XYZ file of C-alpha atoms in Angstrom:
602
model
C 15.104 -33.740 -7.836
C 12.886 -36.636 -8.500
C 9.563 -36.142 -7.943
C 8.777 -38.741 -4.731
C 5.875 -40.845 -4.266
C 3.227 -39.803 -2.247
C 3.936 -42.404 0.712
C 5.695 -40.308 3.449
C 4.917 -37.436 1.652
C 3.933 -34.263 4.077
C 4.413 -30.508 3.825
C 7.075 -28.739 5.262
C 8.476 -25.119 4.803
C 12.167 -24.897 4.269
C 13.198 -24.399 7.732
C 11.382 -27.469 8.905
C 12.986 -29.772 5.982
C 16.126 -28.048 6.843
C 15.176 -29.433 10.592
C 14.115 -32.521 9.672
C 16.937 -33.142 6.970
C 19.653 -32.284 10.127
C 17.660 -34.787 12.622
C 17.299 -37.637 9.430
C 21.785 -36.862 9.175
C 22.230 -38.142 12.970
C 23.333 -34.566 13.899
C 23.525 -34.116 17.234
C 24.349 -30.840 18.601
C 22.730 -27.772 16.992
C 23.419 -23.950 18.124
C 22.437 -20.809 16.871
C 20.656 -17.106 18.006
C 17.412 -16.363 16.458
C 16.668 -14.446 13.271
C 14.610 -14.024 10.490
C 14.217 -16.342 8.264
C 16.013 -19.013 9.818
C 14.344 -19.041 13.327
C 12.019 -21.641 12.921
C 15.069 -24.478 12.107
C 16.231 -24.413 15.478
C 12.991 -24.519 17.080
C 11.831 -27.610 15.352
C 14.971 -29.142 15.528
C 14.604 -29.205 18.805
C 11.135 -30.985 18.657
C 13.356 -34.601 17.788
C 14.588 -36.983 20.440
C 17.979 -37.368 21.252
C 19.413 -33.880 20.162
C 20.500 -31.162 22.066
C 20.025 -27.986 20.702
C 20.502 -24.109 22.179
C 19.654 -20.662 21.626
C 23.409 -18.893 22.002
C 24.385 -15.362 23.188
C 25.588 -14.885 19.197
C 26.159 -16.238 16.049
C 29.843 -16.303 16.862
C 29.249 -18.454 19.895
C 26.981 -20.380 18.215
C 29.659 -21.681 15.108
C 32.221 -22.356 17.868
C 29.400 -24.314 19.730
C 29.207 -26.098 16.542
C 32.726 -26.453 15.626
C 33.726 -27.530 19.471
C 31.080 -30.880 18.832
C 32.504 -31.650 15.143
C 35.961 -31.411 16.223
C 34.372 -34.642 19.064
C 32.955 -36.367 16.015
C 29.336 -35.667 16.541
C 27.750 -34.166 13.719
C 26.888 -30.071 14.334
C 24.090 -27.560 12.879
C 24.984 -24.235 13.197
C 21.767 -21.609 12.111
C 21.537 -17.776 11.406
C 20.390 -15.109 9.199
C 22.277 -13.414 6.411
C 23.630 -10.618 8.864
C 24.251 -13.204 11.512
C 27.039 -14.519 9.147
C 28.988 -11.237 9.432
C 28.774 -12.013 13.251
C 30.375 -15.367 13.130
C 33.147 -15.148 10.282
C 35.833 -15.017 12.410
C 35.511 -19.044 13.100
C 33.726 -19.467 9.852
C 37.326 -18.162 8.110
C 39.491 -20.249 10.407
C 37.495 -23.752 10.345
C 37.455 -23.489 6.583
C 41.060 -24.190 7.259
C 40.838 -26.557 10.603
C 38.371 -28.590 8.619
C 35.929 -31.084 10.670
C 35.756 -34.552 12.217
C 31.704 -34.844 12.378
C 30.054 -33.280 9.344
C 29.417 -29.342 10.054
C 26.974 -27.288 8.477
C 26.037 -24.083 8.458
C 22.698 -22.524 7.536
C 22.593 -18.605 5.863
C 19.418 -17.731 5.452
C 19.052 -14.687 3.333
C 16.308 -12.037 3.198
C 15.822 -10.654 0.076
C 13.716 -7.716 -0.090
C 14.595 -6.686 3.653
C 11.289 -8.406 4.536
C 13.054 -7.848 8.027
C 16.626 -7.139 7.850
C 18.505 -4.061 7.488
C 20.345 -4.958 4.453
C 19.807 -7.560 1.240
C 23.218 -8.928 2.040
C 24.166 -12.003 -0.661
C 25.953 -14.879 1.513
C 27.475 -16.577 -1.495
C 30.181 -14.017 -1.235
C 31.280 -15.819 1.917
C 31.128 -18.886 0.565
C 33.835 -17.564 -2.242
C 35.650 -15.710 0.386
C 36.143 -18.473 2.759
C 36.125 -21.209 0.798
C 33.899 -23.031 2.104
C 31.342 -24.884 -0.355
C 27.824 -23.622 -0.543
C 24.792 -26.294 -1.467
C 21.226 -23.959 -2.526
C 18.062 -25.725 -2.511
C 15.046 -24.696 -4.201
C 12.665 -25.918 -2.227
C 11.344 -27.878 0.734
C 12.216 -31.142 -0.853
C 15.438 -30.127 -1.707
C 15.923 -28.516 2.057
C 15.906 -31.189 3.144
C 18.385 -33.692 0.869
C 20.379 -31.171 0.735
C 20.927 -31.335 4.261
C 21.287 -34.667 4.444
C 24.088 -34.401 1.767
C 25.795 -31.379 2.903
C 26.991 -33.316 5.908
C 28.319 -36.768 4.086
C 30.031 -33.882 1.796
C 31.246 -31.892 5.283
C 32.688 -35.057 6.692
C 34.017 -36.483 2.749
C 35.833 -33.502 1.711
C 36.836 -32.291 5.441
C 35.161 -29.111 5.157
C 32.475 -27.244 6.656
C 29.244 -26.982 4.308
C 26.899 -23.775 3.843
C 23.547 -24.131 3.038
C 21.879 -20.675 1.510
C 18.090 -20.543 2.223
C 16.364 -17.536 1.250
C 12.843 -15.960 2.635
C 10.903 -17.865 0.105
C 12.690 -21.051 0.653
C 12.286 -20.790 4.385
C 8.418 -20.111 4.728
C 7.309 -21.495 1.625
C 5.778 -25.135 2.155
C 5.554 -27.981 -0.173
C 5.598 -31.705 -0.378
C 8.796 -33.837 1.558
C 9.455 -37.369 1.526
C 10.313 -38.043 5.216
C 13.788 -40.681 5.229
C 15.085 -42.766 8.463
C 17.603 -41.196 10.649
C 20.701 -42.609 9.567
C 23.887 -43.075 12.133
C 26.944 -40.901 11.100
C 30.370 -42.830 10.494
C 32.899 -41.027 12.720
C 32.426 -42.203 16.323
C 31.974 -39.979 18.612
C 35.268 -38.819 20.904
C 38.593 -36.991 21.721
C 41.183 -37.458 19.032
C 44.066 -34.889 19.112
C 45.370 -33.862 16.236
C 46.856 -30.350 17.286
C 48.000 -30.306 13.428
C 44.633 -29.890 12.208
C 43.003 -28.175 14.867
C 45.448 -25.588 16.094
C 45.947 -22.603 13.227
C 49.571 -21.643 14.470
C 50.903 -20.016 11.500
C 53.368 -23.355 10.879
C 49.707 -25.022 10.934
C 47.393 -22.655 8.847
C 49.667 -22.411 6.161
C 50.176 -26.699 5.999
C 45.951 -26.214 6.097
C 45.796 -23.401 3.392
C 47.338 -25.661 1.043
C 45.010 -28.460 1.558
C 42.142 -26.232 1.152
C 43.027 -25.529 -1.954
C 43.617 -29.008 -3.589
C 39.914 -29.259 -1.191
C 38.389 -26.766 -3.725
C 39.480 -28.972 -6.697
C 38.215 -31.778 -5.725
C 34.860 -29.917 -5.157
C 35.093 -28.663 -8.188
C 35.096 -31.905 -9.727
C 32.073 -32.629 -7.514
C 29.933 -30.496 -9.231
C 30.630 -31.205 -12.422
C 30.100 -34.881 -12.155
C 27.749 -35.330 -9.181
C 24.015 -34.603 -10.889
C 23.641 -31.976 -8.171
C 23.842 -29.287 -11.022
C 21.979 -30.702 -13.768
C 21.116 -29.546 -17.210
C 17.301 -30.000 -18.188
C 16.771 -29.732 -22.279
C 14.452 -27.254 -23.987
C 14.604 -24.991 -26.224
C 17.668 -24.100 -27.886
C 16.743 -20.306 -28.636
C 17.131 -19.577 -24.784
C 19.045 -21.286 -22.051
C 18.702 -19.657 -18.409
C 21.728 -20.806 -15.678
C 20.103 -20.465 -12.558
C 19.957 -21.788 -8.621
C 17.659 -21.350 -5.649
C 14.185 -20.491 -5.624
C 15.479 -18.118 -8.666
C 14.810 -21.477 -10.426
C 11.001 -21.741 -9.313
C 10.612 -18.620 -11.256
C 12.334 -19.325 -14.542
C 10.461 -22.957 -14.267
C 7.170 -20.954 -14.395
C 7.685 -18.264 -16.851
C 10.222 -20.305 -19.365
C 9.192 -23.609 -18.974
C 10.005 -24.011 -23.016
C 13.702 -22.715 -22.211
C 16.535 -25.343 -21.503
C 17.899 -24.906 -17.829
C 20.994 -25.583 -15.774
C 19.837 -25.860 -12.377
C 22.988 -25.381 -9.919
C 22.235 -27.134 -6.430
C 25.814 -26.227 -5.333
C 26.496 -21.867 -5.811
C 30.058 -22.564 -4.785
C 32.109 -24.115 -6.085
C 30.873 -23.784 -9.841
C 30.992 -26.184 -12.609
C 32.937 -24.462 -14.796
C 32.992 -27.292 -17.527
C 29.117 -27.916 -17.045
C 28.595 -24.413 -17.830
C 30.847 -23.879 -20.565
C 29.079 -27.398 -22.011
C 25.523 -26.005 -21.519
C 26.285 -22.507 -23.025
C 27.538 -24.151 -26.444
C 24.022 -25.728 -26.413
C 21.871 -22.610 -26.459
C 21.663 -19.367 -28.750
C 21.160 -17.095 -26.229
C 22.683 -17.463 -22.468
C 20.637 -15.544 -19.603
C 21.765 -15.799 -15.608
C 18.920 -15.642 -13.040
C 19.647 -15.301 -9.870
C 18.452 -13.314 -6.760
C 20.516 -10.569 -5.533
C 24.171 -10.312 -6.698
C 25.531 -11.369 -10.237
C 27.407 -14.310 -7.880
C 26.796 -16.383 -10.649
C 27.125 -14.296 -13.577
C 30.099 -12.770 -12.876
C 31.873 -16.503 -12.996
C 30.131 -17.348 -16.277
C 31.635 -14.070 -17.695
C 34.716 -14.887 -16.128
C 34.926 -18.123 -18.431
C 34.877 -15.593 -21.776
C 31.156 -16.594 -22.111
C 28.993 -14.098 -23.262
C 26.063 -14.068 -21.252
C 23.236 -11.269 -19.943
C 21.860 -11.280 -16.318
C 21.764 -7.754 -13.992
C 21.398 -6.273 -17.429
C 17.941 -7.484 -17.677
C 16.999 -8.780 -13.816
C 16.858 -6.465 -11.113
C 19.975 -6.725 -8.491
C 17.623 -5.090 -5.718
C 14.275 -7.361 -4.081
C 13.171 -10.186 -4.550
C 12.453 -11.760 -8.327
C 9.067 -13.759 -9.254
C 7.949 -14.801 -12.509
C 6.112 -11.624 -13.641
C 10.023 -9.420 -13.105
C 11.995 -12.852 -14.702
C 9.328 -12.747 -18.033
C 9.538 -9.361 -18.601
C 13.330 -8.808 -17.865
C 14.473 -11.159 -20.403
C 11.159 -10.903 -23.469
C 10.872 -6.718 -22.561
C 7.525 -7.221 -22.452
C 5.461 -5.763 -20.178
C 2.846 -7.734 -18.711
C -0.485 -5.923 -17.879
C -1.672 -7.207 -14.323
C -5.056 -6.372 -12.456
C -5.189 -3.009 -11.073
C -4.357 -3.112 -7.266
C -7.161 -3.364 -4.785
C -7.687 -0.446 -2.122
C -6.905 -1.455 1.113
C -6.830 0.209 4.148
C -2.758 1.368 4.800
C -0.897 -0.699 8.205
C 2.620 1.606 8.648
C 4.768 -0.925 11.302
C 4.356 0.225 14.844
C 5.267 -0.758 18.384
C 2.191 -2.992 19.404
C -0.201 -1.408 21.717
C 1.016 -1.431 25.649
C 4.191 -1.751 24.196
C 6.512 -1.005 27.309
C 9.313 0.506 24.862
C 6.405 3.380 23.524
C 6.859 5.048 27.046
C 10.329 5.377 27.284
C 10.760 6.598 23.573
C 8.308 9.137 24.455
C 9.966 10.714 27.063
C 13.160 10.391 24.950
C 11.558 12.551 22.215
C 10.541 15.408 25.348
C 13.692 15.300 26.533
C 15.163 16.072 22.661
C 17.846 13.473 23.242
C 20.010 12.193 20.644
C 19.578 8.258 20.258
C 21.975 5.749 18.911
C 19.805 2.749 18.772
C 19.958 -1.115 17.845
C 17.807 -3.824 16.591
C 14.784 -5.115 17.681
C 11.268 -4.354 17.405
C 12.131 -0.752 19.091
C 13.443 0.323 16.345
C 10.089 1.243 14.825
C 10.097 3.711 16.831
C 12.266 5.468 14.947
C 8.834 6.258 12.792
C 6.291 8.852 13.289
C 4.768 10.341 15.983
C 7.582 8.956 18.236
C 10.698 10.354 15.924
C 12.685 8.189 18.654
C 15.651 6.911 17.061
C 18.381 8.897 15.631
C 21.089 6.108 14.346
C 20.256 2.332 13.824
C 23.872 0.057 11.981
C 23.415 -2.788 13.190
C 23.366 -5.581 16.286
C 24.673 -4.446 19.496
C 26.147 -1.332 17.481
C 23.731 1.749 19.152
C 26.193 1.127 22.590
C 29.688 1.993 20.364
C 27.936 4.105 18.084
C 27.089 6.903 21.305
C 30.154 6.308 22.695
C 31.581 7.929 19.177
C 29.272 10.829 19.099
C 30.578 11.422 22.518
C 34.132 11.445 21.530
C 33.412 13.071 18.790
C 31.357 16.090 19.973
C 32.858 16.038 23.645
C 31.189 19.204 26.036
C 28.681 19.552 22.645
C 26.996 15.996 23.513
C 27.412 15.769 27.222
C 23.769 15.750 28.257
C 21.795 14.907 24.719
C 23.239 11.736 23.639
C 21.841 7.769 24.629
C 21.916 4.526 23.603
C 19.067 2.373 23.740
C 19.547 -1.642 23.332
C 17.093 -4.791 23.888
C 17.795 -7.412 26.621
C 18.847 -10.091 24.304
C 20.930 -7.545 21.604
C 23.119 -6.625 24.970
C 23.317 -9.792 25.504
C 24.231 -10.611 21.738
C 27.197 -7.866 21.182
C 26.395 -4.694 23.355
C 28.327 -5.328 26.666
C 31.479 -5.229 24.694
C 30.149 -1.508 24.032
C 29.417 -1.069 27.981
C 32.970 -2.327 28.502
C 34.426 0.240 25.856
C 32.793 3.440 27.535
C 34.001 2.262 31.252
C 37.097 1.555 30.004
C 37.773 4.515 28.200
C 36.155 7.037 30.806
C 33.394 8.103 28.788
C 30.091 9.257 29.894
C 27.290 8.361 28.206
C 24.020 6.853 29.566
C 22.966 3.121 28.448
C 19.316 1.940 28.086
C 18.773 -1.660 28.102
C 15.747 -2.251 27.105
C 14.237 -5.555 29.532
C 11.037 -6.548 28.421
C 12.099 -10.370 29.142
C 12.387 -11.942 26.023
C 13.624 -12.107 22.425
C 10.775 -10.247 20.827
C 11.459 -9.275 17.502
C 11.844 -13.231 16.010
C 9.005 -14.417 17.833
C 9.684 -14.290 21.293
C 12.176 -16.496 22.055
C 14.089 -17.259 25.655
C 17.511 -15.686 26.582
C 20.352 -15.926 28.954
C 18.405 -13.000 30.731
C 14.728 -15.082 30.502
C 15.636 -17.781 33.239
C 14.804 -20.771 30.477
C 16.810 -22.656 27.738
C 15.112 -23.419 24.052
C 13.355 -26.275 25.485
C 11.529 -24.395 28.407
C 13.849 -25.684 31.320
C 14.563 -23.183 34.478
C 18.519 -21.799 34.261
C 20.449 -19.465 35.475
C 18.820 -15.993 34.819
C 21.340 -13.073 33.983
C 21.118 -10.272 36.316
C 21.331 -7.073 34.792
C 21.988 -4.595 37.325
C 24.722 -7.030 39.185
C 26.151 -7.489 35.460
C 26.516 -3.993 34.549
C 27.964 -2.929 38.189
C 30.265 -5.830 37.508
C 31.352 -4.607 34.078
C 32.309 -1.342 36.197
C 29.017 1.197 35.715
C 28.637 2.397 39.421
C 25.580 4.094 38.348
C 22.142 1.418 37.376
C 18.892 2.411 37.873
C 15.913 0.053 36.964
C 12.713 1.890 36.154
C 9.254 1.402 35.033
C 8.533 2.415 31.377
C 4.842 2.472 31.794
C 5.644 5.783 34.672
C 7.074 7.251 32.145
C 7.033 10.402 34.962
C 9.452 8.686 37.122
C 11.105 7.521 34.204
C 11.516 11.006 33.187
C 12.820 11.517 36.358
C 15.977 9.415 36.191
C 16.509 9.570 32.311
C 17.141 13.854 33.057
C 19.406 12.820 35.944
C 21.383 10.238 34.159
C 22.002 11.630 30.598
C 23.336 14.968 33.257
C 25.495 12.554 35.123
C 29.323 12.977 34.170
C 29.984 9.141 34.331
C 28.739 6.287 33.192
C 25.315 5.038 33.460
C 22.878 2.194 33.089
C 19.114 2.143 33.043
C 17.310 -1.160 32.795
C 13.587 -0.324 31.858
C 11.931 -3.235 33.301
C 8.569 -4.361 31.934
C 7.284 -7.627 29.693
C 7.157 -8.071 26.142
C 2.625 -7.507 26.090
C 2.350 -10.674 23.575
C 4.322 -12.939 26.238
C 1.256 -15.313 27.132
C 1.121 -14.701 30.748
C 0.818 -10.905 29.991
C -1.914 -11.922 27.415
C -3.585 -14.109 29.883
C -3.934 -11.131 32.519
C -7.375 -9.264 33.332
C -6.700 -6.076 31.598
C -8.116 -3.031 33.110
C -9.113 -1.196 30.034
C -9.475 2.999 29.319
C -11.905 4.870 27.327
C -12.039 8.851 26.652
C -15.103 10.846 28.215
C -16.201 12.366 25.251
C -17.376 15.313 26.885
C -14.084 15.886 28.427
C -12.441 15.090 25.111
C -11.641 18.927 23.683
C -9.732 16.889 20.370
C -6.349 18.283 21.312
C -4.554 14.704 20.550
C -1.845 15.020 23.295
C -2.635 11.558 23.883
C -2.335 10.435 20.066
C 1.766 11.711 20.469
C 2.348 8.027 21.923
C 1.233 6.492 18.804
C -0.665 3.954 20.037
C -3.055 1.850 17.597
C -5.124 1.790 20.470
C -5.855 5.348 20.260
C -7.937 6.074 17.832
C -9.035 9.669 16.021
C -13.153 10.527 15.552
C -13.016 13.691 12.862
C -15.783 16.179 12.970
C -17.568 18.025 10.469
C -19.064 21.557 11.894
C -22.448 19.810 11.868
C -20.810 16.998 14.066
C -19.214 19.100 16.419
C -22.139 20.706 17.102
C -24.354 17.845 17.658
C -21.684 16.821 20.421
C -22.129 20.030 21.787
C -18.253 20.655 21.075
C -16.912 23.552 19.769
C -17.585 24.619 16.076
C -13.806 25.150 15.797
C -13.028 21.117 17.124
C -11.686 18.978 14.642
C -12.747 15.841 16.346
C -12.050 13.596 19.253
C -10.261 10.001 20.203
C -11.656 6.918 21.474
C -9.883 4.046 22.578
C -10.318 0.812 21.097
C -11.191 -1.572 23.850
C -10.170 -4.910 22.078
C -6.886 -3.367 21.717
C -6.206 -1.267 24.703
C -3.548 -3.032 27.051
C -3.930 -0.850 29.861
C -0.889 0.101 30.314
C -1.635 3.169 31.732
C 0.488 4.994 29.657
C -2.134 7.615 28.420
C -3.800 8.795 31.112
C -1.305 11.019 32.386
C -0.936 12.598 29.014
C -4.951 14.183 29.049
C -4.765 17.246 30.968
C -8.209 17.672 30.829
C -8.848 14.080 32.447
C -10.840 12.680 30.090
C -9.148 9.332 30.125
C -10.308 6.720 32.771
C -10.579 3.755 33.636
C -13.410 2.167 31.529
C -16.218 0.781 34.396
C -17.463 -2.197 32.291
């Protein structure tokens, strides 16, 4: 990319280019379900005038969203983490054949290193598989032209685009020249074309055909476009490269000559043959899987790339200097700092049902969402965790599985907005097929994990508008469970209470544990009625530390100590509770049998 001037020039991370470059394209419709790193797109897109855009139940409802307004001409944004992809590829597959009328783009934003994902899936393999052309910026600048290009591509070659972001690329900020929102050619409206847009066999197999001479023409896009681009240097070492893999080889090889590919699918092959009989010594870096290496090697080139850079994490310059010279670089010796292990924030309503879950010994299939740290230590709450909306299916198996052996030990625990997402298809399965096993949905009222944002079960839309709000217990009965119970998580005795009577029951069952997310701002903004431990109540038994609660904090004693407390020589130590964290959530308290946790009087 050129380097712009500094008029119009602002800083942007690569979501909010991405944003902006969608809003500067004249899209119109954007839909997508939150997830990190891509979250942030959506919720600045919807920041621009005269754009509707929508938090959806999935990613799958959210490409069809997206499809359903490019098929009317309007151009469509469709947004979602790497894992999200595997949610929506049933469309994705089919409107790689359909093709578009408005320009259609999807976003993939990757994570590697697992920053917060559950796998370091590489979505350029879905760009192969589908055939569906992939554009890779490398950073903010390019987030956003690329944007703005993918959809006069979309609409030009009659294809959905991908753009890949990556974790770097979405949160890293740097300088964007801001453009004027331009108006898209197709006008807006019905035209049938059942042809095109219905894949009967007679008509998918008319469309497979044109995707193919599609991917030629591509092809010959990226060889002649400038969007891959070869910048000279040295001939001893040439580096192929793409995404913010590119950053990196910039700053350790800035000597070595470079061909940057903007577009990871289709590849150049002619550009890269060209570029390789340039340099001595041909080295791919890229992030993740040997996408592009494997297609250089394919051309008979000889070339080195997962041989020398790691296939696992995330790459920087330090791992791309010393992958490719072998020389190690000697770096500052690490600075001590005080260790943070993950864990469920304090007054977390999820901390008191996992602890009864882990008295009760039950066996529990879980999902994701920010309960799913406690799966860690002291809580040892979580037994199986695949993938969205998968604890629900995942029980029902270990009942079928085990049959009399699981009948009483085995639940599934899910968040509001993960049922939502792809668990009541689970609920369905285990009504349908006269299992038994007990359901937890998790309400604490919001999406928490990305960042708290609204679902079909919060009462507002993206924007902050009142809608319909999805009963739970009226939803589930519908679905068939005749058995819902909504409890408090905070009494986690009564909570206790039904938990032992459902996972008994020989049906079906549904608790909702009802209680908000603690960092939603009207919980924040509440008087909190702190606790505090009477220290000489306090015999250092740390029944109350089993929750796991930051809050909760550990004194140790020396002999000498315990003494001067008049404790015990024997006592270890005592807690305290941290007032500037304590939620009050009344979750400890019950735990001391000695009752040396109170309310705090000041």
């Amino acid at each position: 990319m050129s380097v712009p001037s500094r008029e119009n020039l602002v800083l942007l991370s690569g979501n909010e280019a991405v944003a902006r470059g969608a809003f500067e394209a004249g899209v119109k419709v954007a839909s997508a379900y939150p997830g990190t790193p891509s979250t942030e797109i959506l919720e600045n897109f919807a920041n621009y005038e005269g754009v509707y855009a929508e938090w959806a139940p999935n990613e799958k409802v959210a490409v069809e969203v997206a499809i359903g307004a490019s098929m009317a001409g309007v151009r469509a944004l469709s947004t979602m983490k790497h894992v999200g992809v595997n949610v929506a590829a049933d469309p994705i597959f089919t409107v790689s054949y359909t093709g578009v009328r408005g320009g259609l783009v999807i976003v993939a934003a990757d994570d590697p290193e697992m920053h917060s994902s559950q796998n370091e899936q590489d979505s350029r393999h879905y760009a192969v598989a589908a055939k569906i052309p992939m554009l890779e910026p490398s950073d903010s600048a390019e987030a956003l032209a690329f944007t703005r290009l993918a959809f006069e591509l979309s609409e030009r070659f009659d294809t959905p685009f991908f753009l890949r972001s990556t974790t770097r690329i979405a949160h890293a900020k740097g300088a964007v020249k801001l453009g004027l929102p331009v108006v898209p050619p197709v006008v807006p409206g019905i035209v049938r074309d059942p042809a095109k847009w219905v894949m009967l066999p007679m008509n998918a197999k008319r469309r497979h055909v044109l995707v193919e001479e599609r991917t030629q023409a591509l092809v010959e896009y990226a060889e002649t476009s400038g969007i891959n681009r070869v910048e000279p240097g040295s001939r001893e070492l040439g580096i192929v490269t793409g995404g913010v893999a590119y950053q990196y080889v910039k700053d350790a090889f800035p000597e070595a000559s470079v061909l940057k590919l903007g577009m990871a699918w289709p590849l150049p092959e002619k550009l890269i043959r060209d570029f390789a009989s340039t340099v001595d010594r041909l080295v791919v870096v890229e992030e993740l899987d040997p996408h592009i290496e494997q297609h250089v090697k394919a051309l008979g080139l000889e070339a080195q790339g997962k041989d020398l850079i790691p296939i696992c994490g995330e790459l920087d310059p330090k791992i791309v200097r010393e992958g490719i010279t072998g020389v190690k670089t000697a770096l500052r010796a690490p600075e001590t700092v005080p260790g943070r292990p993950p864990n469920l924030c304090p007054g977390c309503p999820h901390r008191g049902l996992f602890f009864v879950l882990n008295k009760l010994k039950a066996v529990v299939s879980g999902d994701i969402g920010c309960y799913t740290l406690a799966a860690l230590p002291p809580l040892n709450g979580m037994d199986l965790c695949v993938c969205m909306g998968a604890s629900i299916g995942a029980a029902h198996g270990i009942e079928k599985a085990l049959g009399k052996e699981a009948h009483g030990k085995v639940v599934a625990v899910i968040g509001d907005s993960t049922f939502l997402h792809s668990g009541i298809t689970g609920l369905i399965d285990i009504v349908y097929n006269r299992g038994n096993s007990t359901v937890i949905i998790l309400d604490n009222h919001i999406t928490a994990m990305t960042g708290a944002q609204e679902n079909p079960s919060t009462g507002k839309t993206l924007q902050g508008e009142k809608t319909h709000e999805i009963d739970f217990v009226a939803l589930c009965r519908a679905i068939g469970v005749e058995h819902v119970y909504p409890v408090n998580p905070h009494d986690m005795a009564a909570t206790e209470e039904v938990l032992r009577r459902e996972i008994a029951r020989e049906a079906p069952s549904v608790v909702i544990t009802q209680a908000p997310c603690v960092l939603l701002p009207d919980h924040r903004r509440r008087v909190k009625h702190v606790y505090e431990v009477l220290p000489d109540l306090c015999v250092g038994c740390k029944a109350c530390s089993k929750l796991g609660c930051p809050a909760i904090e550990w004194v140790p004693f020396t002999p000498e100590d315990a003494a001067l407390a008049g404790k015990k020589p024997t006592q270890q130590g005592m807690t305290r509770i941290n007032p500037l964290m304590c939620d009050g959530c009344n979750q400890c308290p019950p735990l001391c049998k000695f009752k040396a946790i109170v309310g705090k009087k000041s």
